Coordinates of N, CA and C in Angstrom, one line a residue:
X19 N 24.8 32.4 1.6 CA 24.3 32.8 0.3 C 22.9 32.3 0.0
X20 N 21.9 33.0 -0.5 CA 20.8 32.7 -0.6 C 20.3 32.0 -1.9
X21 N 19.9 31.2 -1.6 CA 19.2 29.9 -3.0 C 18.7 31.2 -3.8
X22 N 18.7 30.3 -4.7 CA 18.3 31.1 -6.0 C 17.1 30.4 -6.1
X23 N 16.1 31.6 -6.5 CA 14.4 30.9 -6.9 C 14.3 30.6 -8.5
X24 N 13.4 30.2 -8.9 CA 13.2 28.8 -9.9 C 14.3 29.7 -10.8
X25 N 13.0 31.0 -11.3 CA 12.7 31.7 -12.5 C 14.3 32.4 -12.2
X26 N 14.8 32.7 -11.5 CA 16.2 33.3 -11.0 C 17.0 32.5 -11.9
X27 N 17.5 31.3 -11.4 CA 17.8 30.1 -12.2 C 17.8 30.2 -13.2
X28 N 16.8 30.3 -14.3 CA 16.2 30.2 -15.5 C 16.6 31.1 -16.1
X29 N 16.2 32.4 -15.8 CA 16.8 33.9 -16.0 C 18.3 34.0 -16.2
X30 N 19.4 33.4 -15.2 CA 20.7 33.3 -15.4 C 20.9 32.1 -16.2
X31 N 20.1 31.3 -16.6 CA 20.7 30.4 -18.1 C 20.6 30.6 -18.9
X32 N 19.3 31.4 -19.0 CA 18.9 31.7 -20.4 C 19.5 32.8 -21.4
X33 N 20.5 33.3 -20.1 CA 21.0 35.4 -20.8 C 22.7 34.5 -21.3
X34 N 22.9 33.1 -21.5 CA 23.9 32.4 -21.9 C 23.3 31.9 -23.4
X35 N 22.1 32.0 -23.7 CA 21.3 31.9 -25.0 C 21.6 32.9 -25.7
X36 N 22.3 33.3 -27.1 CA 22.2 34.1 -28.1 C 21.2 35.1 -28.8
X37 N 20.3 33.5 -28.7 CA 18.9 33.6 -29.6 C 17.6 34.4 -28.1
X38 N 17.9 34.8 -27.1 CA 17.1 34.7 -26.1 C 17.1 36.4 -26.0
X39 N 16.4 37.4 -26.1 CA 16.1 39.0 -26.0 C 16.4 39.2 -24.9
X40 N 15.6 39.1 -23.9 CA 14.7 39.2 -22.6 C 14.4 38.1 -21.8
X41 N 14.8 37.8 -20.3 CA 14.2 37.2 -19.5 C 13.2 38.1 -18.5
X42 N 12.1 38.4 -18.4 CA 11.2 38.9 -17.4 C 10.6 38.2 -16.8
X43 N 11.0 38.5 -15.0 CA 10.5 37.8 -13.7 C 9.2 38.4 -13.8
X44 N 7.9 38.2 -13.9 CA 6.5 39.1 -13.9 C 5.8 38.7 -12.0
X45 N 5.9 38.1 -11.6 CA 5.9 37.6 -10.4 C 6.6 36.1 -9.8
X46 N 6.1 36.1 -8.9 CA 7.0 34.4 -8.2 C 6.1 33.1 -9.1
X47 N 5.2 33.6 -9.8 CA 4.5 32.4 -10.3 C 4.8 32.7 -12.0
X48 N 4.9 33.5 -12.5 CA 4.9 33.8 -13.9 C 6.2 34.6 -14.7
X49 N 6.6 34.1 -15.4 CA 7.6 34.8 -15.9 C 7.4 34.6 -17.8
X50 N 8.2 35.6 -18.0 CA 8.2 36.1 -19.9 C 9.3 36.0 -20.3
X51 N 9.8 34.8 -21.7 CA 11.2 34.8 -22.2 C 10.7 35.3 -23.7
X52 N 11.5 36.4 -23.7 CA 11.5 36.5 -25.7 C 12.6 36.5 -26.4
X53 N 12.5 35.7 -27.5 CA 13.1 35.4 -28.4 C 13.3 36.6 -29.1
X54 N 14.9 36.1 -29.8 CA 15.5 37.3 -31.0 C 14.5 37.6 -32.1
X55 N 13.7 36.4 -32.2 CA 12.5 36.6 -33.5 C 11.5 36.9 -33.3
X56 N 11.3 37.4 -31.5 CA 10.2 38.2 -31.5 C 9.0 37.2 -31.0
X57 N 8.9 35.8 -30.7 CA 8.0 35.3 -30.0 C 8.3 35.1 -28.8
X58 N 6.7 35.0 -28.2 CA 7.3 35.0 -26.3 C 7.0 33.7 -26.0
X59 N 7.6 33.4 -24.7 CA 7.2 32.1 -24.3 C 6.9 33.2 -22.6
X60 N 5.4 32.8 -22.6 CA 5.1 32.9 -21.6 C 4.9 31.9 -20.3
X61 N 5.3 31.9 -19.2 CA 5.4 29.8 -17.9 C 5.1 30.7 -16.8
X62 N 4.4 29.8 -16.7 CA 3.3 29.8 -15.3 C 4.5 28.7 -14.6
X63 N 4.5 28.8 -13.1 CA 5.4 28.0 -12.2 C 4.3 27.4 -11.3
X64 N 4.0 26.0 -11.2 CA 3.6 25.1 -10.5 C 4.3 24.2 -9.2
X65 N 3.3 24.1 -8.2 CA 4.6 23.0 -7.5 C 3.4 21.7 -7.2
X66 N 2.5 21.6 -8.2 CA 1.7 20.3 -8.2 C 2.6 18.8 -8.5
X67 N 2.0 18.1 -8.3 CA 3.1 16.4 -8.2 C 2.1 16.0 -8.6
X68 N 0.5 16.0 -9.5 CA -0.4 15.2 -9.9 C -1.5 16.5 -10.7
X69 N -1.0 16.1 -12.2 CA -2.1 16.7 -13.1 C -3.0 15.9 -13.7
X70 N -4.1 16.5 -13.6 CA -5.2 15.8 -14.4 C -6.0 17.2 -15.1
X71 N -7.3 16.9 -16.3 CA -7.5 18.0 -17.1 C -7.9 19.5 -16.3
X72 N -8.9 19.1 -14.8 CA -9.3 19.7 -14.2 C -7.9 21.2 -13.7
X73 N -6.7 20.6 -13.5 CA -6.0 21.3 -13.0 C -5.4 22.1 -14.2
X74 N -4.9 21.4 -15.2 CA -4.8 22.2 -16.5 C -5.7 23.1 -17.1
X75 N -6.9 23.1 -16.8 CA -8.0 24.1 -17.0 C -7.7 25.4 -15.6
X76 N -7.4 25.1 -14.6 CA -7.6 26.2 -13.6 C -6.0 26.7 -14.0
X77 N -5.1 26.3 -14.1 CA -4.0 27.0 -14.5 C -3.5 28.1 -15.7
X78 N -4.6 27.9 -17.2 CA -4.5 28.2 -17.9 C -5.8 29.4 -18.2
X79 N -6.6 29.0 -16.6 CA -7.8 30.0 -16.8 C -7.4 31.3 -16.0
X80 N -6.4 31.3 -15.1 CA -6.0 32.4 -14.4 C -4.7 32.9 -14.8
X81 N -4.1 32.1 -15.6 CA -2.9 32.9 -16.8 C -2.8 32.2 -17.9
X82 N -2.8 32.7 -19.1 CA -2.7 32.4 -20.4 C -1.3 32.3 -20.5
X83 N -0.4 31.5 -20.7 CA 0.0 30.7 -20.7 C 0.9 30.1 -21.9
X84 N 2.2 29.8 -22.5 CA 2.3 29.0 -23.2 C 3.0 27.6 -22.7
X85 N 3.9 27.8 -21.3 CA 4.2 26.8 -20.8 C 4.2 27.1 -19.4
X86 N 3.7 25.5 -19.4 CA 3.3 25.3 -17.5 C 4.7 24.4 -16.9
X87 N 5.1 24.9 -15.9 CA 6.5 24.7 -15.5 C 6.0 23.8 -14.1
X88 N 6.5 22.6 -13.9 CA 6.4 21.7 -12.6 C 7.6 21.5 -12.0
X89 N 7.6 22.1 -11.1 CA 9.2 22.2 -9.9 C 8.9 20.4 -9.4
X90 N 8.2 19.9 -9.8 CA 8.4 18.7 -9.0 C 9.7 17.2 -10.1
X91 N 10.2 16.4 -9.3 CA 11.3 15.9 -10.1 C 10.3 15.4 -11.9
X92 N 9.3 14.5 -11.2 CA 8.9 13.3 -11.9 C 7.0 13.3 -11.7
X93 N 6.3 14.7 -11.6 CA 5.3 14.3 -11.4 C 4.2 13.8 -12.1
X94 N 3.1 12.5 -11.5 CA 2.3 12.0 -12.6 C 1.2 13.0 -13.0
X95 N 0.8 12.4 -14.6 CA 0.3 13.3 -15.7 C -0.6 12.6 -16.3
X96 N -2.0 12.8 -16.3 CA -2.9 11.9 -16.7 C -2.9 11.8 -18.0
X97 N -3.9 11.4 -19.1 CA -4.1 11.2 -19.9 C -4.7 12.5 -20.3
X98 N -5.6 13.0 -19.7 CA -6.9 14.0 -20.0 C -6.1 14.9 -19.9
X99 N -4.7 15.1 -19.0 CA -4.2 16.7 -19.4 C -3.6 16.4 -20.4
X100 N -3.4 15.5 -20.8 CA -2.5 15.3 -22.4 C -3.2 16.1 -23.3
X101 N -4.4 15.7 -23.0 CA -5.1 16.0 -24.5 C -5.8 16.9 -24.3
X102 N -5.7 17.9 -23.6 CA -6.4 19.0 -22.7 C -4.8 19.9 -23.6
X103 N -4.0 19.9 -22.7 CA -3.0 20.8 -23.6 C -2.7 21.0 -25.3
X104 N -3.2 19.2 -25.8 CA -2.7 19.1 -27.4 C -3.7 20.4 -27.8
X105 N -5.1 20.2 -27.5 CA -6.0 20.6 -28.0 C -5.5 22.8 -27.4
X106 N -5.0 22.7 -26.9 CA -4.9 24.2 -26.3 C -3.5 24.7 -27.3
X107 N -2.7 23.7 -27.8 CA -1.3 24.2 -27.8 C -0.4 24.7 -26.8
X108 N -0.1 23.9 -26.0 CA 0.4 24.0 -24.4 C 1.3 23.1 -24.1
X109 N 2.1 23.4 -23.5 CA 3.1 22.5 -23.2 C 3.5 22.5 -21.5
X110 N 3.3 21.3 -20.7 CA 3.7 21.2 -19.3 C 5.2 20.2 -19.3
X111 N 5.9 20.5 -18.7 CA 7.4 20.2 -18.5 C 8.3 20.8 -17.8
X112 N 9.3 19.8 -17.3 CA 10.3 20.8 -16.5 C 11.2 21.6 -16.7
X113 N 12.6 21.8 -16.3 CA 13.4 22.8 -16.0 C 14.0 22.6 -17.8
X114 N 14.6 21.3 -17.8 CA 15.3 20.8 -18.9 C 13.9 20.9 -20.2
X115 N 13.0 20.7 -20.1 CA 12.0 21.1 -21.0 C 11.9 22.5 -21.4
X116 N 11.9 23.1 -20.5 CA 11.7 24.8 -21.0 C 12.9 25.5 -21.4
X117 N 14.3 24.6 -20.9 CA 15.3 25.1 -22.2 C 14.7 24.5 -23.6
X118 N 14.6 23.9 -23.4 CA 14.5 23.0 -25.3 C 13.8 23.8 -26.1
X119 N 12.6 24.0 -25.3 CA 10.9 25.0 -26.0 C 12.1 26.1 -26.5
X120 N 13.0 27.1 -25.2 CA 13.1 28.0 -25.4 C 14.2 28.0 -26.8
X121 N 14.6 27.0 -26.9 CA 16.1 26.9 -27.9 C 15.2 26.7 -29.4
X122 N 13.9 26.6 -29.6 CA 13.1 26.5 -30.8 C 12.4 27.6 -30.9
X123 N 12.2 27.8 -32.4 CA 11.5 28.8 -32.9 C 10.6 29.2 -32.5
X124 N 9.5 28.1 -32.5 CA 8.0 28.5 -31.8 C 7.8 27.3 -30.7
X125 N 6.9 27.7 -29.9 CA 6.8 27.1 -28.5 C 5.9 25.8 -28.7
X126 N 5.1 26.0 -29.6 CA 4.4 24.8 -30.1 C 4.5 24.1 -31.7
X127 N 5.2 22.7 -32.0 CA 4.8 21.7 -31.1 C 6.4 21.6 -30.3
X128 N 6.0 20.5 -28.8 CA 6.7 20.2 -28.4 C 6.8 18.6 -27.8
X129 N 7.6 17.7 -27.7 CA 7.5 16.8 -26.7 C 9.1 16.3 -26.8
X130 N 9.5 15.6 -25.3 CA 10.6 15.7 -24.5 C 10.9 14.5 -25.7
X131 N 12.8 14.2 -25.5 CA 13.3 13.5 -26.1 C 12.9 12.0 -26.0
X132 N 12.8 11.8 -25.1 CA 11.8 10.1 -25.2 C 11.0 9.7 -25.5
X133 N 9.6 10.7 -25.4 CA 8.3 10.3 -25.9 C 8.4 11.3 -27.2
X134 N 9.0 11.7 -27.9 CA 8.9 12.2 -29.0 C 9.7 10.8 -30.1
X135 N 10.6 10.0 -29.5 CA 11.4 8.8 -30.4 C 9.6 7.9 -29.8
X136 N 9.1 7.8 -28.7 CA 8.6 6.6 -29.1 C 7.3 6.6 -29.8
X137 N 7.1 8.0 -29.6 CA 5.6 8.4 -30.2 C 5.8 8.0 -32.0
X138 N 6.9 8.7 -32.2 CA 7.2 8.9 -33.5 C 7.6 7.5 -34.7
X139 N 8.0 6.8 -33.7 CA 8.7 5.5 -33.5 C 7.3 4.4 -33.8
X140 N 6.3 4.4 -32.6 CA 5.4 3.7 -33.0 C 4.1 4.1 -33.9
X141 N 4.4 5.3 -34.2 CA 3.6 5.8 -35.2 C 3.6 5.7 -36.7
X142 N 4.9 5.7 -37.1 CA 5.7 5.1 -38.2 C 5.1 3.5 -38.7
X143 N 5.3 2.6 -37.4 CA 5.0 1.5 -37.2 C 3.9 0.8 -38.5
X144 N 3.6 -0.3 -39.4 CA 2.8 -0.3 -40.6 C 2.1 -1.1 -39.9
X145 N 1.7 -1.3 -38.6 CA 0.9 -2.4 -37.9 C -0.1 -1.4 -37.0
X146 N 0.6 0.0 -36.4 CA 0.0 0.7 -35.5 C -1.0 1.9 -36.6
X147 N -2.5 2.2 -35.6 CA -3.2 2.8 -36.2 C -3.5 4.1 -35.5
X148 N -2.8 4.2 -34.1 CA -2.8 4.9 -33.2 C -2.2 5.0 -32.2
X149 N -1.8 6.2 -31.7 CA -1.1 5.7 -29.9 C -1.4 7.0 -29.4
X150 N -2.0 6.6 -28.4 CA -2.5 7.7 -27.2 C -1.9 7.5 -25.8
X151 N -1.4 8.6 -25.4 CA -0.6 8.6 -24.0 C -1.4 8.7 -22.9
X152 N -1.8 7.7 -22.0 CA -2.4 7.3 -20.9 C -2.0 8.3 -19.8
X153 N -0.8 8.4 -19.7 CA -0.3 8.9 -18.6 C 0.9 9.9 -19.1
X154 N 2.0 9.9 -18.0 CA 3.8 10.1 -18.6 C 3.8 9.2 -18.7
X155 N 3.8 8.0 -18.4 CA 4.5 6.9 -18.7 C 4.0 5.6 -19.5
X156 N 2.7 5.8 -20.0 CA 2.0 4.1 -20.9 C 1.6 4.8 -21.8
X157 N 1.4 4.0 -22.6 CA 0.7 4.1 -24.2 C 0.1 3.4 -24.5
X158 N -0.9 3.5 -25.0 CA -1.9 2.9 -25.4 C -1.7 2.8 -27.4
X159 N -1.7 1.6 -27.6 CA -0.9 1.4 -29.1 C -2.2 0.7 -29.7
X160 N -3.3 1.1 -30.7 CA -4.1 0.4 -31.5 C -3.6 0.0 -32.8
X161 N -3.9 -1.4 -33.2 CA -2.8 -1.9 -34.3 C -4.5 -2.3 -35.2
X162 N -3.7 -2.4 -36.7 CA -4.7 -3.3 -37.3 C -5.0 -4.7 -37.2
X163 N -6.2 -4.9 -37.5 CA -6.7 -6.1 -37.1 C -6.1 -6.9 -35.9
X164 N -5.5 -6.1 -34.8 CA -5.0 -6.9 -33.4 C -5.2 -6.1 -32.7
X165 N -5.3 -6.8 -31.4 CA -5.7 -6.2 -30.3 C -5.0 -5.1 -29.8
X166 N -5.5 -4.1 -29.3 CA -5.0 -2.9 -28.5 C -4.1 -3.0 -27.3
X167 N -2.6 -2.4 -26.8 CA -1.5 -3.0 -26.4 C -1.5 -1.7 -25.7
X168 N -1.1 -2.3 -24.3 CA -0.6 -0.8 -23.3 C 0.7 -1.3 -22.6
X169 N 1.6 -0.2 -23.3 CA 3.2 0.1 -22.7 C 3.2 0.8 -21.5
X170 N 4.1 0.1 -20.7 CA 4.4 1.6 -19.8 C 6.1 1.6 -20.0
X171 N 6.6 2.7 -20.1 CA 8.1 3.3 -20.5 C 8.8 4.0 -19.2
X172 N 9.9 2.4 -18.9 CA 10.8 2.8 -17.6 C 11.9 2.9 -18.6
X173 N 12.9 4.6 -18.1 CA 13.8 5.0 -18.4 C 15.1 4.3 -17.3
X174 N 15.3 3.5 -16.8 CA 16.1 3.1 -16.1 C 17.8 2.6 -17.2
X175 N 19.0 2.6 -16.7 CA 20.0 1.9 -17.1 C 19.6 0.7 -17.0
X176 N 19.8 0.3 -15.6 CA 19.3 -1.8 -15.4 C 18.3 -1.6 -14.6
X177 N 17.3 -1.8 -15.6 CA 15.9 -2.7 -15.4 C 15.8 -3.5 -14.1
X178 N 15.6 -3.1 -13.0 CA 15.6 -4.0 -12.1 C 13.9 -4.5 -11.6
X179 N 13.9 -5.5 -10.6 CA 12.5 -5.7 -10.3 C 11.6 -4.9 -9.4
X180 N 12.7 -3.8 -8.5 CA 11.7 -3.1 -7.7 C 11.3 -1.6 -8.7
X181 N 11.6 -1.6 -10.0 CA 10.9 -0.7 -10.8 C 9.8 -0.7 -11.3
X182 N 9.9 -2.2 -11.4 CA 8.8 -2.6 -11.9 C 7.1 -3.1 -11.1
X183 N 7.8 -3.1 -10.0 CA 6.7 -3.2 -8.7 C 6.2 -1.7 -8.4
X184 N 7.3 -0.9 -8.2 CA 6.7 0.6 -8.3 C 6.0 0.7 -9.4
X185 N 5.8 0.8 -10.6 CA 5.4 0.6 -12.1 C 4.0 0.4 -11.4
X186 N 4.0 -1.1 -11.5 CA 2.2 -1.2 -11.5 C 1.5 -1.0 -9.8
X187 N 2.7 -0.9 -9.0 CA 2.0 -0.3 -8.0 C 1.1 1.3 -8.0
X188 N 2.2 1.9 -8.9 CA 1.7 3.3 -9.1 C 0.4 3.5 -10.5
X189 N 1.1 3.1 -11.6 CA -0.2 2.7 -12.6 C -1.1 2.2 -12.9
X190 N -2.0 2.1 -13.8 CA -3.0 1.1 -13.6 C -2.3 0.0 -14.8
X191 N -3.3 -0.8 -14.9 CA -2.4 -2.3 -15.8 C -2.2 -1.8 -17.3
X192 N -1.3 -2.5 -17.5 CA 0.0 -2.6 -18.8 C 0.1 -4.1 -19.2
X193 N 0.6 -4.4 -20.4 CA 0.8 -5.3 -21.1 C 2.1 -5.8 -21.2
X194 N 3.1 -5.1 -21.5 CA 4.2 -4.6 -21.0 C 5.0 -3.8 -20.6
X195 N 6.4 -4.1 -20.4 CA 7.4 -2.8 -20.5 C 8.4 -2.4 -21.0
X196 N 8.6 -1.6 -21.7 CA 9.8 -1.3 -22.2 C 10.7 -0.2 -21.7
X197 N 11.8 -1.1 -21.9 CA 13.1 0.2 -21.3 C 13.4 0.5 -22.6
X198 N 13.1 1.5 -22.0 CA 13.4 2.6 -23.1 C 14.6 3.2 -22.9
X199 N 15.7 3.2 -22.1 CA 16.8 3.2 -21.8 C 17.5 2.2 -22.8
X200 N 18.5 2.8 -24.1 CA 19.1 1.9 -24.6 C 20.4 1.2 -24.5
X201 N 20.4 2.0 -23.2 CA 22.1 1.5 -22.2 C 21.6 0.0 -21.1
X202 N 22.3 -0.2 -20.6 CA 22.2 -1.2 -19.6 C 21.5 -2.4 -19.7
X203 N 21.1 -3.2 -19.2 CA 19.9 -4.1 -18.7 C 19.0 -4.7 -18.4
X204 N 18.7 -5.5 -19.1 CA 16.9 -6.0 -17.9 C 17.7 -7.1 -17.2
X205 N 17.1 -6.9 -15.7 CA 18.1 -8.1 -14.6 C 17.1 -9.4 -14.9
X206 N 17.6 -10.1 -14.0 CA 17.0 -12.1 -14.5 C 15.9 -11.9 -13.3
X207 N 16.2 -11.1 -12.4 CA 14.6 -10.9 -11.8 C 13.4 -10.0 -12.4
X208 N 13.9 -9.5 -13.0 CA 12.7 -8.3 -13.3 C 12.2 -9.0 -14.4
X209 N 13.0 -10.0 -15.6 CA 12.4 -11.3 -15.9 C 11.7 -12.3 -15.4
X210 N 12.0 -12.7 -14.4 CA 11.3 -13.7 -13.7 C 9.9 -13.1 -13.6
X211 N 9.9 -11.9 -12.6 CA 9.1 -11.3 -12.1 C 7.4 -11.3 -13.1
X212 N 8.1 -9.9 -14.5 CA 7.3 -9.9 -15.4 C 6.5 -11.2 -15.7
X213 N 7.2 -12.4 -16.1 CA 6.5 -13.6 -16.6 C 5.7 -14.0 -15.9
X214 N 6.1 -14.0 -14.4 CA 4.4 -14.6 -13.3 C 3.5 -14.3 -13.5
X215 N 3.7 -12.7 -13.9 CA 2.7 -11.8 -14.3 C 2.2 -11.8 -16.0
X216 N 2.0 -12.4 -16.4 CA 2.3 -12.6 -17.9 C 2.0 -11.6 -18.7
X217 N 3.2 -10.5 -17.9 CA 3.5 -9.3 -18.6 C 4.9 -9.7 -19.4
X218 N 5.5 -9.2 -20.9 CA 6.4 -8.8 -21.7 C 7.3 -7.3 -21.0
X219 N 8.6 -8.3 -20.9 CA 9.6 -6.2 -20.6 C 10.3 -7.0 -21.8
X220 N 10.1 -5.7 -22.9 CA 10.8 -5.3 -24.3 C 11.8 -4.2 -23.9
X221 N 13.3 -4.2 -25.0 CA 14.3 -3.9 -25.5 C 13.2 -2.9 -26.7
X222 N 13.5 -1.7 -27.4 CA 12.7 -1.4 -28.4 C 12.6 -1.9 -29.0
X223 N 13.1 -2.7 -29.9 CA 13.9 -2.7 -31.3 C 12.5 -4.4 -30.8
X224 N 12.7 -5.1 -30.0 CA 11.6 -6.4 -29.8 C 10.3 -6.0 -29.7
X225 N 10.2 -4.6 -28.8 CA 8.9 -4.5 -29.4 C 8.1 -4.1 -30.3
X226 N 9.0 -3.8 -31.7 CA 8.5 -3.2 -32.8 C 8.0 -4.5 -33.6
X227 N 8.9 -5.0 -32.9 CA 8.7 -7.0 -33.6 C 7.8 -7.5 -33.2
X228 N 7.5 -7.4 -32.1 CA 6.1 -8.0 -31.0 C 4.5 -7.6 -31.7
X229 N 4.6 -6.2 -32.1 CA 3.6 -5.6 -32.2 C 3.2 -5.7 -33.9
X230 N 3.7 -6.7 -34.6 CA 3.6 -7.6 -36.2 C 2.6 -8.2 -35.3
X231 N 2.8 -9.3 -34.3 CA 1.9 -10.3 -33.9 C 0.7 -10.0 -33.2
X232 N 0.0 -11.5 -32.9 CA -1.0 -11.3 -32.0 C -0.6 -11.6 -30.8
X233 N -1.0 -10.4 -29.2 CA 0.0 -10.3 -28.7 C -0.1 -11.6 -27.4
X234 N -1.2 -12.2 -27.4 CA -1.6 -13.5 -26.4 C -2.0 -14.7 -27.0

């Protein structure tokens, strides 16, 4: 039996949607979902593992676009396409992302269940003046009258220390980390570890507390 291609996939989930008109395959890269209310969501299909603004510009210059679809699990996402999409009204995400877009009214705004609690979460914050997303994974948090604080946000159950080595092997430096996973653990090495480094791994709820103070 032959694998099913992405948009195939998508096309057979989405005709289990009420709210969903129309699935159209338009080619192997582009496909059209319309809603009962008559807006489309147009997705471009990618198989990039590394966006930066440069690539969000060539994607959006050879199809207009309201979401850009990455078949890859977990790929990294700079800062500059962040703000390259805000400013477009654009949305890049996966499989589980382009249900969600599709299950809402309009395609913009959007952001995934995690960085939509932490964005919103440290935004709220009466100490934070700003937070800008470095990556997928760090934040850049400006507070009043204290110094500027960069998270990076491991989704793990138990926190262990070789996540954390991948972490700043892969990123550039952070201040701390928060699991943002409110199940499981931070292990007594991934403690150890952080402190040599006289990096902070926060629980949320500690670093909402952390970020009252001055952070060194």
């Amino acid at each position: 039996m032959a694998r099913k291609s992405p948009f195939e996939w998508i096309k057979e989930k989405l005709s289990e949607d009420k709210h969903i008109e129309s699935v159209e395959v338009v080619n192997e890269n582009l496909l059209h979902i319309n809603r009962d209310n008559e807006t489309l969501i147009r997705v471009a299909k990618t198989n990039l593992d590394r966006f930066f603004y440069k690539d969000i510009k060539e994607i959006l210059q050879e199809n207009d676009v309201d979401f850009i679809l990455h078949t890859s699990k977990e790929p990294f996402v700079d800062g500059s396409a962040y703000e390259f999409l805000e400013s477009k009204r654009k949305v890049l995400g996966g499989f589980g992302d382009l249900m969600r877009v599709a299950s809402q009214e309009r395609n913009w705004p959007y952001y995934p269940p995690n960085v939509k609690f932490i964005k919103r979460g440290l935004e709220q914050h009466t100490k934070v003046t700003n937070v800008r997303r470095l990556d997928n994974k760090r934040y850049e948090i400006s507070r009043i009258g204290l110094e500027t604080v960069v998270i990076i946000a491991l989704d793990d159950y138990d926190l262990g220390i070789e996540s954390i080595r991948n972490a700043a092997e892969e990123f550039d430096a952070f201040d701390a980390v928060l699991k943002s996973n409110p199940n499981g653990k931070i292990t007594t090495s991934a403690i150890e570890h952080v402190d040599s480094r006289n990096i902070k791994v926060l629980k949320w709820g500690e670093l909402l507390g952390k970020l009252n103070l001055k952070w060194k």
